[in-house]
Coordinates of C-alpha atoms (C1' of nucleotides) and ligand atoms in Angstrom, one line a residue:
Chain V
M416 CA 84.7 67.5 64.2
S417 CA 84.0 68.2 67.6
R418 CA 83.6 72.3 68.7
V419 CA 86.8 71.7 71.0
Q420 CA 88.6 71.1 68.0
A421 CA 86.8 73.4 65.7
A422 CA 87.9 76.9 68.1
I423 CA 91.6 75.4 67.9
D424 CA 91.6 75.0 64.8
H425 CA 90.1 78.4 64.2
A426 CA 92.7 79.9 66.9
E427 CA 95.8 78.3 65.0
N428 CA 94.5 80.1 61.8
S429 CA 94.2 83.2 63.8
C430 CA 97.7 82.8 65.2
K431 CA 99.1 82.3 61.6
S432 CA 97.5 85.3 60.2
R433 CA 98.8 87.5 63.0
G434 CA 101.4 85.8 62.4
V435 CA 102.3 84.6 66.1
K436 CA 102.0 80.8 66.9
L437 CA 99.6 78.5 69.1
T438 CA 102.6 76.1 69.8
N439 CA 101.2 72.8 71.8
K440 CA 101.2 73.9 75.5
R441 CA 99.6 76.2 74.5
R442 CA 97.2 74.3 72.8
Q443 CA 96.4 72.2 75.3
V444 CA 96.0 75.0 77.7
L445 CA 93.8 76.1 75.5
S446 CA 92.1 73.2 75.0
G447 CA 91.6 72.8 78.7
L448 CA 89.7 76.0 78.9
L449 CA 87.7 74.8 76.0
Q450 CA 86.1 72.1 76.7
S451 CA 84.4 73.5 79.7
N452 CA 81.8 76.6 80.7
K453 CA 83.4 77.4 83.9
A454 CA 86.1 79.6 84.9
K455 CA 89.8 78.0 85.5
S456 CA 93.3 78.9 87.9
A457 CA 96.7 78.3 86.1
Y458 CA 96.8 76.1 88.4
E459 CA 94.2 74.0 87.9
L460 CA 95.2 74.3 84.0
A461 CA 98.5 73.2 85.3
D462 CA 96.5 70.2 86.6
Y463 CA 93.9 69.5 83.6
C464 CA 97.4 69.3 81.1
K465 CA 99.3 66.9 83.7
D466 CA 96.7 64.2 83.9
K467 CA 95.5 64.9 80.5
F468 CA 98.6 65.1 78.0
G469 CA 101.2 63.9 80.5
Q470 CA 102.9 66.5 80.2
K471 CA 104.3 68.5 83.8
L472 CA 103.4 72.2 83.0
P473 CA 105.0 75.1 85.7
A474 CA 102.8 77.6 86.7
M475 CA 104.8 80.0 85.1
S476 CA 104.0 79.2 82.2
V477 CA 100.6 78.2 82.1
Y478 CA 100.9 82.4 83.4
R479 CA 103.0 83.0 80.5
I480 CA 100.3 81.2 77.4
L481 CA 97.3 82.4 79.0
E482 CA 99.3 86.1 78.9
F483 CA 99.5 85.0 75.4
L484 CA 96.5 84.0 75.1
E485 CA 94.8 87.3 76.5
E486 CA 97.4 88.6 74.5
E487 CA 95.8 86.7 70.7
R488 CA 92.2 87.5 72.8
L489 CA 91.5 83.2 72.8
V490 CA 90.8 83.6 76.8
H491 CA 89.4 86.5 79.0
K492 CA 90.7 86.9 82.5
L493 CA 88.0 87.3 85.2
N494 CA 89.5 89.6 87.7
L495 CA 87.0 88.7 90.5
A496 CA 87.7 84.9 90.6
N497 CA 91.5 85.1 89.4
K498 CA 90.5 82.7 87.0
Y499 CA 90.4 82.3 83.3
I500 CA 88.0 81.3 80.6
A501 CA 87.7 80.8 76.5
C502 CA 86.6 83.8 75.4
S503 CA 83.1 81.8 73.8
H504 CA 83.5 84.0 70.6
I505 CA 86.6 82.1 69.6
T506 CA 85.6 80.8 66.3
C507 CA 83.9 84.1 64.9
D508 CA 86.4 86.6 62.6
H509 CA 85.2 89.9 64.0
D510 CA 86.8 91.5 66.7
H511 CA 84.3 91.8 69.4
G512 CA 83.3 94.3 71.9
I513 CA 84.5 95.1 75.9
S514 CA 81.9 91.6 77.7
Q515 CA 80.0 91.5 80.7
F516 CA 80.6 87.6 82.6
L517 CA 78.1 86.5 84.8
I518 CA 79.5 84.1 86.7
C519 CA 77.4 81.9 88.7
A520 CA 77.6 81.2 92.4
N521 CA 76.6 78.2 92.8
C522 CA 78.4 76.2 89.9
Q523 CA 81.6 78.6 88.7
T524 CA 79.8 78.6 85.5
V525 CA 80.5 81.7 83.1
K526 CA 78.4 83.1 80.4
E527 CA 79.8 86.2 78.6
I528 CA 77.2 88.5 77.4
T529 CA 77.7 92.2 75.6
V530 CA 75.0 94.5 77.8
K531 CA 73.3 96.9 74.6
K532 CA 75.2 100.2 74.2
S533 CA 72.5 102.5 76.1
T534 CA 72.2 100.5 79.5
M535 CA 76.3 100.6 79.1
N536 CA 75.5 104.5 78.2
T537 CA 72.8 105.6 81.2
L538 CA 75.6 103.9 83.4
K539 CA 79.1 105.1 82.1
R540 CA 76.6 109.0 82.8
S541 CA 76.1 108.1 86.8
V542 CA 79.8 106.3 86.6
E543 CA 80.6 110.4 85.2
G544 CA 78.1 111.9 87.5
A545 CA 79.9 111.4 90.1
G546 CA 83.0 112.2 89.1
F547 CA 85.2 109.5 87.4
D548 CA 85.6 108.1 83.9
L549 CA 84.7 104.1 82.9
V550 CA 88.3 103.2 81.5
S551 CA 87.4 99.2 81.2
P552 CA 83.5 98.6 81.8
Q553 CA 84.5 94.8 81.7
M554 CA 82.4 93.9 84.6
E555 CA 81.7 90.2 86.6
L556 CA 78.7 89.7 87.8
N557 CA 77.2 87.5 91.0
C558 CA 74.6 85.4 89.4
L559 CA 72.8 82.4 90.3
C560 CA 72.8 80.3 86.2
H561 CA 69.0 78.8 85.4
D562 CA 70.1 75.0 86.0
C563 CA 70.7 75.9 90.0
K564 CA 68.1 78.4 90.9
N565 CA 66.0 75.3 89.9
Q566 CA 67.8 73.5 91.6
A567 CA 67.6 75.7 94.8
A568 CA 63.7 75.9 94.7
Chain Q
M1175 CA 85.3 117.1 116.4
S1176 CA 87.1 115.4 112.5
R1177 CA 85.1 113.7 110.6
V1178 CA 87.6 110.0 111.9
Q1179 CA 85.6 110.6 115.1
A1180 CA 82.4 111.4 114.9
A1181 CA 82.3 107.9 111.9
I1182 CA 84.2 106.2 114.8
D1183 CA 81.1 107.6 117.9
H1184 CA 78.9 106.8 115.4
A1185 CA 79.8 104.0 114.6
E1186 CA 80.3 103.2 118.4
N1187 CA 76.4 104.3 119.1
S1188 CA 75.2 101.8 116.3
C1189 CA 77.3 98.5 117.6
K1190 CA 76.3 99.0 121.4
S1191 CA 72.5 99.7 120.2
R1192 CA 72.9 96.4 118.0
G1193 CA 74.1 94.5 121.4
V1194 CA 77.9 94.1 120.0
K1195 CA 81.2 95.8 121.0
L1196 CA 83.6 98.4 119.5
T1197 CA 86.8 96.5 120.9
N1198 CA 89.9 99.0 121.2
K1199 CA 91.4 96.9 117.8
R1200 CA 88.6 97.3 116.1
R1201 CA 88.4 101.0 116.6
Q1202 CA 92.0 100.8 115.1
V1203 CA 90.8 98.9 112.2
L1204 CA 88.2 101.1 111.2
S1205 CA 89.5 104.8 111.7
G1206 CA 92.7 103.2 109.4
L1207 CA 89.7 102.4 107.0
L1208 CA 88.2 105.9 107.4
Q1209 CA 91.1 108.0 107.2
S1210 CA 92.1 107.5 104.5
N1211 CA 89.7 107.2 100.6
K1212 CA 91.4 104.6 99.1
A1213 CA 90.6 100.9 99.8
K1214 CA 93.9 99.2 101.7
S1215 CA 94.4 95.3 102.8
A1216 CA 94.9 93.8 105.5
Y1217 CA 98.0 94.0 105.7
E1218 CA 98.5 97.8 105.0
L1219 CA 95.9 97.6 108.6
A1220 CA 98.2 95.8 109.7
D1221 CA 101.1 97.8 109.1
Y1222 CA 99.2 101.4 110.1
C1223 CA 97.7 99.8 113.4
K1224 CA 101.4 98.8 114.4
D1225 CA 103.1 102.2 113.1
K1226 CA 99.5 104.7 114.1
F1227 CA 98.7 102.5 117.9
G1228 CA 102.2 101.0 118.7
Q1229 CA 99.8 97.6 118.7
K1230 CA 101.4 95.0 116.7
L1231 CA 98.4 92.7 115.2
P1232 CA 98.7 89.9 113.2
A1233 CA 96.6 89.7 110.1
M1234 CA 94.2 86.6 111.2
S1235 CA 93.3 89.4 113.8
V1236 CA 92.4 91.6 110.3
Y1237 CA 90.8 89.6 108.4
R1238 CA 88.4 88.6 112.0
I1239 CA 87.7 92.1 112.5
L1240 CA 86.9 93.2 109.3
E1241 CA 84.5 90.7 108.8
F1242 CA 83.5 92.2 111.8
L1243 CA 82.2 94.9 111.1
E1244 CA 81.8 94.5 107.3
E1245 CA 78.7 91.8 109.3
E1246 CA 78.1 95.1 110.9
R1247 CA 77.6 97.4 108.1
L1248 CA 80.6 99.6 108.5
V1249 CA 82.4 98.7 105.5
H1250 CA 82.9 96.8 102.6
K1251 CA 85.0 94.1 100.9
L1252 CA 85.7 95.5 97.4
N1253 CA 86.1 92.0 96.0
L1254 CA 87.6 93.0 92.9
A1255 CA 91.1 94.4 94.4
N1256 CA 91.0 92.0 97.7
K1257 CA 90.6 95.7 99.8
Y1258 CA 88.6 97.1 102.1
I1259 CA 87.1 100.6 102.3
A1260 CA 84.5 102.2 104.7
C1261 CA 81.5 102.6 104.4
S1262 CA 81.0 106.0 103.4
H1263 CA 77.2 106.1 104.3
I1264 CA 78.4 105.5 107.5
T1265 CA 77.4 108.3 110.3
C1266 CA 73.4 107.9 108.2
D1267 CA 71.2 105.9 110.4
H1268 CA 68.7 104.2 107.5
D1269 CA 70.5 101.4 105.8
H1270 CA 71.6 102.1 101.7
G1271 CA 70.5 99.4 100.0
I1272 CA 72.7 97.8 97.2
S1273 CA 76.5 99.8 96.0
Q1274 CA 78.5 100.1 93.0
F1275 CA 82.5 101.0 93.7
L1276 CA 83.8 103.1 91.8
I1277 CA 88.1 102.4 91.9
C1278 CA 90.3 104.6 90.4
A1279 CA 93.2 102.7 88.3
N1280 CA 95.6 105.4 88.7
C1281 CA 95.2 106.5 92.8
Q1282 CA 93.1 103.5 94.0
T1283 CA 90.5 106.2 95.8
V1284 CA 87.4 104.3 95.5
K1285 CA 83.8 105.9 94.9
E1286 CA 80.8 104.2 96.4
I1287 CA 77.7 105.4 94.1
T1288 CA 74.0 104.2 94.3
V1289 CA 73.3 103.8 90.8
K1290 CA 69.4 104.8 89.4
K1291 CA 67.2 101.4 90.4
S1292 CA 65.8 101.8 86.2
T1293 CA 69.7 101.6 85.6
M1294 CA 69.8 98.6 87.2
N1295 CA 67.1 96.8 86.3
T1296 CA 67.8 96.8 82.9
L1297 CA 70.5 95.5 83.6
K1298 CA 69.0 92.8 85.1
R1299 CA 66.8 92.4 82.7
S1300 CA 69.7 92.0 80.1
V1301 CA 70.7 89.2 82.0
E1302 CA 67.8 87.6 83.0
G1303 CA 67.4 87.6 79.0
A1304 CA 71.0 85.3 79.1
G1305 CA 69.3 82.9 81.6
F1306 CA 71.4 84.5 84.8
D1307 CA 69.6 86.3 87.6
L1308 CA 71.6 89.3 89.4
V1309 CA 72.6 87.7 93.3
S1310 CA 74.7 90.7 94.5
P1311 CA 74.6 93.6 91.9
Q1312 CA 77.3 94.6 94.1
M1313 CA 79.5 96.0 90.6
E1314 CA 83.2 97.2 91.1
L1315 CA 84.4 99.5 88.2
N1316 CA 87.3 100.0 87.0
C1317 CA 87.6 103.9 86.6
L1318 CA 90.3 107.2 86.4
C1319 CA 89.2 109.9 88.9
H1320 CA 88.7 112.9 87.1
D1321 CA 92.3 114.1 88.9
C1322 CA 93.8 111.5 87.4
K1323 CA 91.9 112.0 83.9
N1324 CA 93.3 115.7 84.6
Q1325 CA 96.4 115.3 85.8
A1326 CA 97.3 112.2 82.4
A1327 CA 95.7 115.3 80.0
Chain I
dG1367 C1' 87.8 86.3 145.2
dT1368 C1' 87.7 82.0 142.5
dT1369 C1' 85.5 79.3 139.5
dG1370 C1' 83.8 79.2 135.5
dC1371 C1' 82.1 80.8 130.9
dT1372 C1' 82.0 83.8 126.7
dG1373 C1' 84.3 86.2 123.3
dA1374 C1' 87.9 88.6 121.4
dT1375 C1' 93.1 87.9 120.1
dG1376 C1' 97.3 85.5 119.3
dA1377 C1' 100.2 82.3 117.3
dT1378 C1' 101.8 79.3 113.8
dA1379 C1' 101.2 76.6 110.1
dC1380 C1' 99.9 76.1 105.6
dA1381 C1' 97.2 76.3 101.3
dC1382 C1' 96.9 78.9 96.8
dC1383 C1' 98.1 83.3 93.8
dA1384 C1' 101.7 85.1 91.2
dT1385 C1' 106.4 87.0 89.6
dA1386 C1' 111.4 87.9 89.7
dT1387 C1' 114.9 85.4 88.2
dC1388 C1' 118.0 82.4 85.7
dA1389 C1' 118.7 78.0 82.8
dT1390 C1' 117.1 75.3 79.8
dT1391 C1' 115.5 74.2 75.5
dT1392 C1' 113.7 74.3 70.5
dT1393 C1' 112.8 77.3 66.7
dT1394 C1' 114.1 81.2 63.2
dT1395 C1' 118.0 83.0 60.3
dC1396 C1' 121.6 83.8 57.7
Chain A
dG1326 C1' 125.8 74.7 61.4
dA1327 C1' 126.4 78.4 64.4
dA1328 C1' 124.3 83.2 66.1
dA1329 C1' 119.6 85.0 67.4
dA1330 C1' 115.0 84.2 69.1
dA1331 C1' 111.5 82.5 71.5
dA1332 C1' 109.3 79.4 74.8
dT1333 C1' 109.8 76.8 78.0
dG1334 C1' 111.8 75.5 83.0
dA1335 C1' 113.4 75.2 87.6
dT1336 C1' 114.1 77.5 91.9
dA1337 C1' 112.5 80.7 95.1
dT1338 C1' 110.3 84.3 96.7
dG1339 C1' 105.9 87.6 98.4
dG1340 C1' 100.8 88.1 99.0
dT1341 C1' 97.0 86.8 100.3
dG1342 C1' 94.1 84.0 102.9
dT1343 C1' 91.9 80.5 106.5
dA1344 C1' 92.7 76.0 109.8
dT1345 C1' 93.8 75.7 115.0
dC1346 C1' 95.0 75.8 118.5
dA1347 C1' 96.0 78.1 122.3
dT1348 C1' 95.6 82.3 125.7
dC1349 C1' 93.8 86.5 127.4
dA1350 C1' 89.8 89.9 129.1
dG1351 C1' 86.2 91.2 130.9
dC1352 C1' 81.9 89.4 133.6
dA1353 C1' 78.6 86.1 136.2
dA1354 C1' 77.9 83.1 139.5
dC1355 C1' 78.5 81.6 143.6
Ligands
LIG2684 ZN1 85.1 87.1 74.1
LIG2685 ZN1 75.3 77.3 88.5
LIG2686 ZN1 77.9 101.3 102.1
LIG2687 ZN1 92.5 108.2 90.6

DNA sequence: GTTGCTGATGATACACCATATCATTTTTTC
DNA sequence: GAAAAAATGATATGGTGTATCATCAGCAAC
């Protein structure tokens, strides 16, 4: 079974156990995100579904579906790029903490990581020293992936 | 002399020494950013100039002016919110390093800080461990300022 | 002072992202 | 199968950002 199919099956079960439905359209959008490691916009996903499944999917529906998938913790929204990406822990059963996202500025590949708690604590103290409180430490960092870095060299 | 006026005078001199001109429109946009500690969108700045100076300023011009001000290191663009803020080091003569921005999710107040080099290095190592290179470590962090935090309590 | 150059600004059109609203379809529930 | 609920569709609209071409202001040369 393909990696994508396995992830979808897992998501299907997860939804069932939470009492919500992973409908056909929702599966299509999710598969659009799963079959690539790059972030995709809502409109790109609409195009993907039209091309791949021959079903016209209005933007409005895509946004609603993405909202649903986000609530079910199957995808993440990247606010920096206004794009979405499948959660890389989609086949884990445990709920993961806050993630940081490394976005390649050249090829848009995204990697979801969790930095060490101690690092986050240090950062948090820096922020508190400035009179602020970190509420949602989902960081999105402008990076270069090693492929692109080597290519440039 | 007001804090805003002092900053504008300083910017004026800085531009002169760099061989570029801080024109009237550019001064108006800059003053719009200086007179508040909240980030403003290009369109908000256009409105501000129209209200305050009675001059219609097309969006296109605002974007060009903001681009200019960014190049002259007088303002920063916050990519997370698609807004702009005056550099808080505008009256310093030294060139500052990379800043991090703390954005209050409630009142949009922005604070520009520089986290300790050691913290950034730790973060950088985390990123490199994931096969990426940090290229532009300007972080924009979702926070609550203490005013808003106390208010909520 | 007028010609011509350059930098700055204006006007218009357009693409993309996102949401509001109301209509329709599909699924559940009884 | 009718009523209720959930999901999806259709249409319009607003915000953000850019492309393109036109105009204007300042300044140097002649
Ligand atoms: Zn995740
Ligand atoms: Zn890359
Ligand atoms: Zn600054
Ligand atoms: Zn606040």
